[in-house]
């Protein structure tokens, strides 16, 4: 039976912590390196519902994309939701590990999985290559096998991504032709300029705010914008990460059982779920 230290070693060989941004907090959050690991749950967010799912399934480890503690803490008392999560994890012998910006820039990483989910085929290149390795970086640029209208591409993207209450939002001429596309899992505001410079027909990301988006589409010549739920743009990576861990482990004679959480941890509900808001 592999130990947590074995599995962390495999994960860090796939998603090197040295690739993470300086402000990030990746790696092991809690867990005993000597503990045995058999079942591993993959999820985007370390939320109570995900931790409960792990406990019910009998997971020994949760691998999440988002860190539980990004800015550090002086207390894990069960007086906050984060402290309560730590208590639940430790009481149930469940470890927690985070692969965040090191998974974003990996090759393949978060945006590769997103690009495939929305139908991009062929080679993918980073939208913003890493300084030390141009094969890695933020976002990906790729092509559709045949041109679609923006309307058709948005529909295809919506079908390829897991459903969320908010769905997709589109800014641009719905009849324009889309062939080359840039994508970035998670909040992609900072890559708007790169997407324009790349000369793509559409840029799909999450968490676009009113002013940057509205000013971007007012300026002619740039790509159309598609805004999806943050969680939905990162969820496709989970299956890829689970597969890479299983394969790397198997090559060393280690067998682990993985599961991708299908719990939607997007924070938003629609007005359809809140009748009184209509
Ligand atoms: Zn994210």
Short mmCIF file of C-alpha atoms and ligand atoms in Angstrom, two decimals:
data_model
loop_
_atom_site.label_atom_id
_atom_site.label_comp_id
_atom_site.label_asym_id
_atom_site.label_seq_id
_atom_site.Cartn_x
_atom_site.Cartn_y
_atom_site.Cartn_z
CA UNK A 1 0.00 0.00 0.00
CA UNK A 2 1.50 3.39 -0.99
CA UNK A 3 2.02 6.03 1.66
CA UNK A 4 0.91 9.64 1.45
CA UNK A 5 4.58 10.55 0.97
CA UNK A 6 4.70 8.27 -2.11
CA UNK A 7 1.60 9.88 -3.62
CA UNK A 8 2.74 13.42 -2.83
CA UNK A 9 6.02 12.55 -4.55
CA UNK A 10 4.14 11.41 -7.66
CA UNK A 11 1.91 14.50 -7.67
CA UNK A 12 4.88 16.85 -7.25
CA UNK A 13 6.72 15.16 -10.09
CA UNK A 14 3.70 15.88 -12.33
CA UNK A 15 2.92 19.34 -10.90
CA UNK A 16 6.26 20.70 -9.70
CA UNK A 17 5.63 23.09 -6.78
CA UNK A 18 8.49 25.26 -8.13
CA UNK A 19 6.18 26.22 -11.04
CA UNK A 20 3.63 27.85 -8.69
CA UNK A 21 3.33 31.63 -8.45
CA UNK A 22 5.16 33.19 -5.49
CA UNK A 23 1.84 34.25 -3.90
CA UNK A 24 0.36 30.76 -4.15
CA UNK A 25 0.08 28.04 -1.49
CA UNK A 26 0.43 24.58 -3.03
CA UNK A 27 1.28 21.14 -1.70
CA UNK A 28 0.23 19.20 1.37
CA UNK A 29 -2.20 21.06 3.65
CA UNK A 30 -2.78 18.30 6.19
CA UNK A 31 -2.04 14.59 6.47
CA UNK A 32 0.61 12.23 7.83
CA UNK A 33 3.23 11.36 5.20
CA UNK A 34 3.48 7.86 6.70
CA UNK A 35 -0.27 7.17 6.35
CA UNK A 36 -1.41 4.65 3.76
CA UNK A 37 -3.32 5.97 0.73
CA UNK A 38 -5.70 3.85 -1.30
CA UNK A 39 -8.50 6.16 -2.43
CA UNK A 40 -8.02 9.68 -3.80
CA UNK A 41 -10.80 12.17 -4.54
CA UNK A 42 -10.16 15.02 -7.00
CA UNK A 43 -12.16 18.26 -6.69
CA UNK A 44 -11.84 21.93 -7.63
CA UNK A 45 -12.67 23.42 -4.22
CA UNK A 46 -11.96 22.29 -0.64
CA UNK A 47 -15.50 22.90 0.59
CA UNK A 48 -17.54 21.13 3.29
CA UNK A 49 -19.60 19.20 0.75
CA UNK A 50 -16.43 17.90 -0.95
CA UNK A 51 -14.87 16.89 2.38
CA UNK A 52 -18.08 15.09 3.34
CA UNK A 53 -18.06 13.30 -0.02
CA UNK A 54 -14.47 12.18 0.65
CA UNK A 55 -15.35 10.90 4.12
CA UNK A 56 -18.42 9.00 2.86
CA UNK A 57 -16.46 7.38 0.03
CA UNK A 58 -13.62 6.43 2.39
CA UNK A 59 -11.01 8.59 0.66
CA UNK A 60 -7.56 8.85 2.21
CA UNK A 61 -6.61 11.96 0.25
CA UNK A 62 -8.35 14.87 -1.48
CA UNK A 63 -6.50 16.65 -4.27
CA UNK A 64 -7.99 20.08 -4.93
CA UNK A 65 -7.12 22.82 -7.39
CA UNK A 66 -7.86 25.71 -5.05
CA UNK A 67 -5.92 26.16 -1.80
CA UNK A 68 -7.80 26.06 1.51
CA UNK A 69 -5.46 28.62 3.05
CA UNK A 70 -3.97 31.02 0.52
CA UNK A 71 -2.83 33.71 2.94
CA UNK A 72 -1.82 31.62 5.95
CA UNK A 73 -3.49 31.47 9.33
CA UNK A 74 -2.64 31.49 13.04
CA UNK A 75 -5.50 29.18 14.02
CA UNK A 76 -7.24 26.06 12.77
CA UNK A 77 -9.82 26.14 15.59
CA UNK A 78 -13.21 24.83 14.51
CA UNK A 79 -14.63 28.34 14.86
CA UNK A 80 -14.40 29.05 11.12
CA UNK A 81 -15.44 26.91 8.17
CA UNK A 82 -11.79 26.36 7.26
CA UNK A 83 -10.93 25.26 10.79
CA UNK A 84 -13.95 22.94 10.83
CA UNK A 85 -12.77 21.40 7.54
CA UNK A 86 -9.31 20.77 9.00
CA UNK A 87 -10.91 19.09 12.02
CA UNK A 88 -13.12 16.89 9.83
CA UNK A 89 -10.15 15.94 7.65
CA UNK A 90 -7.87 15.00 10.54
CA UNK A 91 -10.57 13.17 12.52
CA UNK A 92 -11.33 11.03 9.46
CA UNK A 93 -7.70 10.46 8.39
CA UNK A 94 -8.19 12.33 5.13
CA UNK A 95 -5.20 14.26 3.79
CA UNK A 96 -5.54 17.41 1.65
CA UNK A 97 -3.18 18.37 -1.18
CA UNK A 98 -3.37 21.39 -3.52
CA UNK A 99 -2.06 21.77 -7.08
CA UNK A 100 -3.01 25.29 -8.17
CA UNK A 101 -0.92 27.62 -10.34
CA UNK A 102 1.64 24.82 -10.80
CA UNK A 103 -1.19 22.83 -12.43
CA UNK A 104 -2.28 25.90 -14.45
CA UNK A 105 1.10 26.18 -16.18
CA UNK A 106 1.84 22.44 -16.46
CA UNK A 107 2.05 20.74 -19.86
CA UNK A 108 -0.61 19.42 -20.01
CA UNK A 109 -2.34 21.59 -17.44
CA UNK A 110 -5.70 23.07 -16.51
CA UNK A 111 -6.22 24.98 -19.76
CA UNK A 112 -5.31 21.99 -21.96
CA UNK A 113 -8.19 20.05 -20.42
CA UNK A 114 -10.48 23.07 -20.87
CA UNK A 115 -9.42 23.44 -24.52
CA UNK A 116 -10.21 19.80 -25.26
CA UNK A 117 -13.54 20.01 -23.39
CA UNK A 118 -14.74 22.85 -25.63
CA UNK A 119 -13.65 21.07 -28.81
CA UNK A 120 -10.20 22.43 -29.73
CA UNK A 121 -8.13 19.85 -31.58
CA UNK A 122 -4.52 19.65 -32.73
CA UNK A 123 -1.58 21.30 -31.01
CA UNK A 124 -2.14 23.74 -28.17
CA UNK A 125 0.33 26.49 -27.24
CA UNK A 126 0.41 28.64 -24.10
CA UNK A 127 -1.25 32.05 -24.36
CA UNK A 128 1.36 33.41 -21.94
CA UNK A 129 4.42 31.11 -21.98
CA UNK A 130 6.43 30.63 -18.79
CA UNK A 131 9.75 32.48 -18.83
CA UNK A 132 11.77 29.33 -18.14
CA UNK A 133 9.93 26.91 -20.45
CA UNK A 134 7.80 28.01 -23.43
CA UNK A 135 5.91 24.68 -23.48
CA UNK A 136 4.40 25.62 -20.13
CA UNK A 137 2.39 28.73 -19.30
CA UNK A 138 -1.01 30.28 -18.71
CA UNK A 139 -3.96 29.73 -21.05
CA UNK A 140 -3.87 27.83 -24.32
CA UNK A 141 -4.43 28.72 -27.98
CA UNK A 142 -5.77 26.13 -30.38
CA UNK A 143 -8.08 25.60 -33.33
CA UNK A 144 -11.44 24.09 -34.10
CA UNK A 145 -11.32 21.32 -36.73
CA UNK A 146 -13.73 23.38 -38.87
CA UNK A 147 -14.99 26.97 -38.53
CA UNK A 148 -18.15 27.56 -36.52
CA UNK A 149 -20.18 30.66 -35.91
CA UNK A 150 -19.75 32.16 -32.47
CA UNK A 151 -23.29 30.98 -31.71
CA UNK A 152 -22.38 27.39 -32.65
CA UNK A 153 -19.09 27.45 -30.78
CA UNK A 154 -20.73 28.80 -27.63
CA UNK A 155 -23.33 26.03 -27.82
CA UNK A 156 -20.58 23.43 -28.27
CA UNK A 157 -18.62 24.87 -25.34
CA UNK A 158 -21.72 24.80 -23.13
CA UNK A 159 -22.25 21.14 -24.01
CA UNK A 160 -18.60 20.28 -23.34
CA UNK A 161 -18.44 21.90 -19.92
CA UNK A 162 -20.27 20.72 -16.80
CA UNK A 163 -23.52 22.53 -16.22
CA UNK A 164 -23.76 25.41 -13.78
CA UNK A 165 -26.60 27.73 -12.86
CA UNK A 166 -25.01 30.67 -14.66
CA UNK A 167 -24.11 28.81 -17.84
CA UNK A 168 -22.13 30.75 -20.43
CA UNK A 169 -22.22 34.44 -21.32
CA UNK A 170 -21.17 35.60 -24.76
CA UNK A 171 -20.00 39.04 -25.95
CA UNK A 172 -19.63 39.56 -29.69
CA UNK A 173 -21.38 39.09 -33.01
CA UNK A 174 -23.05 35.66 -32.77
CA UNK A 175 -22.68 35.17 -36.54
CA UNK A 176 -18.92 35.85 -36.68
CA UNK A 177 -16.68 32.97 -37.70
CA UNK A 178 -14.64 31.24 -35.03
CA UNK A 179 -11.67 29.04 -35.89
CA UNK A 180 -8.77 29.93 -33.57
CA UNK A 181 -9.64 30.11 -29.90
CA UNK A 182 -7.82 31.03 -26.69
CA UNK A 183 -8.94 29.58 -23.37
CA UNK A 184 -7.85 30.11 -19.79
CA UNK A 185 -9.21 28.14 -16.86
CA UNK A 186 -10.25 30.33 -13.92
CA UNK A 187 -10.20 34.12 -13.83
CA UNK A 188 -8.69 35.27 -17.15
CA UNK A 189 -9.03 39.07 -16.95
CA UNK A 190 -5.27 39.49 -16.95
CA UNK A 191 -4.94 37.65 -20.27
CA UNK A 192 -7.36 39.83 -22.27
CA UNK A 193 -4.48 41.73 -23.88
CA UNK A 194 -2.66 38.50 -24.74
CA UNK A 195 -5.81 37.11 -26.34
CA UNK A 196 -6.16 40.20 -28.54
CA UNK A 197 -2.46 40.08 -29.47
CA UNK A 198 -2.76 36.37 -30.36
CA UNK A 199 -5.28 37.27 -33.07
CA UNK A 200 -7.76 34.58 -32.03
CA UNK A 201 -11.45 34.69 -32.93
CA UNK A 202 -12.74 33.96 -29.41
CA UNK A 203 -11.41 33.94 -25.86
CA UNK A 204 -13.12 31.68 -23.32
CA UNK A 205 -12.39 32.16 -19.63
CA UNK A 206 -14.19 32.92 -16.34
CA UNK A 207 -14.91 35.77 -13.95
CA UNK A 208 -14.79 38.54 -16.56
CA UNK A 209 -15.94 41.81 -15.01
CA UNK A 210 -18.15 44.43 -16.60
CA UNK A 211 -15.65 47.20 -17.37
CA UNK A 212 -12.75 45.13 -18.75
CA UNK A 213 -15.18 43.05 -20.85
CA UNK A 214 -17.26 45.95 -22.12
CA UNK A 215 -14.22 48.08 -23.00
CA UNK A 216 -12.58 45.06 -24.67
CA UNK A 217 -15.46 44.36 -27.03
CA UNK A 218 -15.93 48.09 -27.80
CA UNK A 219 -12.44 48.13 -29.31
CA UNK A 220 -12.78 46.68 -32.84
CA UNK A 221 -10.66 43.83 -34.16
CA UNK A 222 -10.45 41.72 -31.02
CA UNK A 223 -11.84 38.27 -30.25
CA UNK A 224 -15.35 37.57 -29.04
CA UNK A 225 -15.55 36.78 -25.33
CA UNK A 226 -17.14 33.76 -23.66
CA UNK A 227 -17.42 33.81 -19.90
CA UNK A 228 -18.10 30.52 -18.08
CA UNK A 229 -18.37 29.64 -14.39
CA UNK A 230 -14.92 29.57 -12.77
CA UNK A 231 -15.55 26.06 -11.41
CA UNK A 232 -16.70 24.75 -14.80
CA UNK A 233 -13.53 25.92 -16.57
CA UNK A 234 -11.28 24.10 -14.11
CA UNK A 235 -13.32 20.94 -13.55
CA UNK A 236 -12.20 19.23 -16.83
CA UNK A 237 -8.64 19.19 -15.47
CA UNK A 238 -9.58 16.86 -12.61
CA UNK A 239 -9.98 13.77 -14.80
CA UNK A 240 -6.69 14.53 -16.55
CA UNK A 241 -4.87 14.94 -13.21
CA UNK A 242 -6.39 11.72 -11.87
CA UNK A 243 -5.39 9.87 -15.03
CA UNK A 244 -1.83 11.21 -14.94
CA UNK A 245 -1.45 10.24 -11.27
CA UNK A 246 -2.85 6.75 -11.88
CA UNK A 247 -0.54 6.19 -14.87
CA UNK A 248 2.59 7.53 -13.14
CA UNK A 249 1.82 5.44 -10.05
CA UNK A 250 1.14 2.29 -12.09
CA UNK A 251 4.54 2.70 -13.78
CA UNK A 252 6.08 2.36 -10.32
CA UNK A 253 3.90 -0.57 -9.38
CA UNK A 254 1.61 1.54 -7.19
CA UNK A 255 -2.13 1.07 -7.49
CA UNK A 256 -4.50 3.80 -6.36
CA UNK A 257 -8.22 4.29 -6.83
CA UNK A 258 -9.27 7.75 -7.98
CA UNK A 259 -12.60 9.50 -8.27
CA UNK A 260 -13.51 12.92 -9.68
CA UNK A 261 -16.05 14.78 -7.58
CA UNK A 262 -19.08 15.80 -9.63
CA UNK A 263 -20.34 18.11 -6.93
CA UNK A 264 -20.87 21.57 -8.37
CA UNK A 265 -19.06 23.93 -6.02
CA UNK A 266 -19.84 27.03 -8.08
CA UNK A 267 -21.30 29.53 -5.63
CA UNK A 268 -24.14 30.85 -7.77
CA UNK A 269 -27.77 29.81 -8.16
CA UNK A 270 -30.12 31.04 -10.85
CA UNK A 271 -33.24 33.01 -10.24
CA UNK A 272 -35.08 29.82 -11.28
CA UNK A 273 -33.83 28.29 -8.04
CA UNK A 274 -34.91 31.39 -6.08
CA UNK A 275 -38.46 32.03 -7.26
CA UNK A 276 -38.87 35.03 -5.00
CA UNK A 277 -36.14 36.93 -6.89
CA UNK A 278 -38.04 36.86 -10.18
ZN1 LIG B 1 -9.41 28.77 -10.10
#
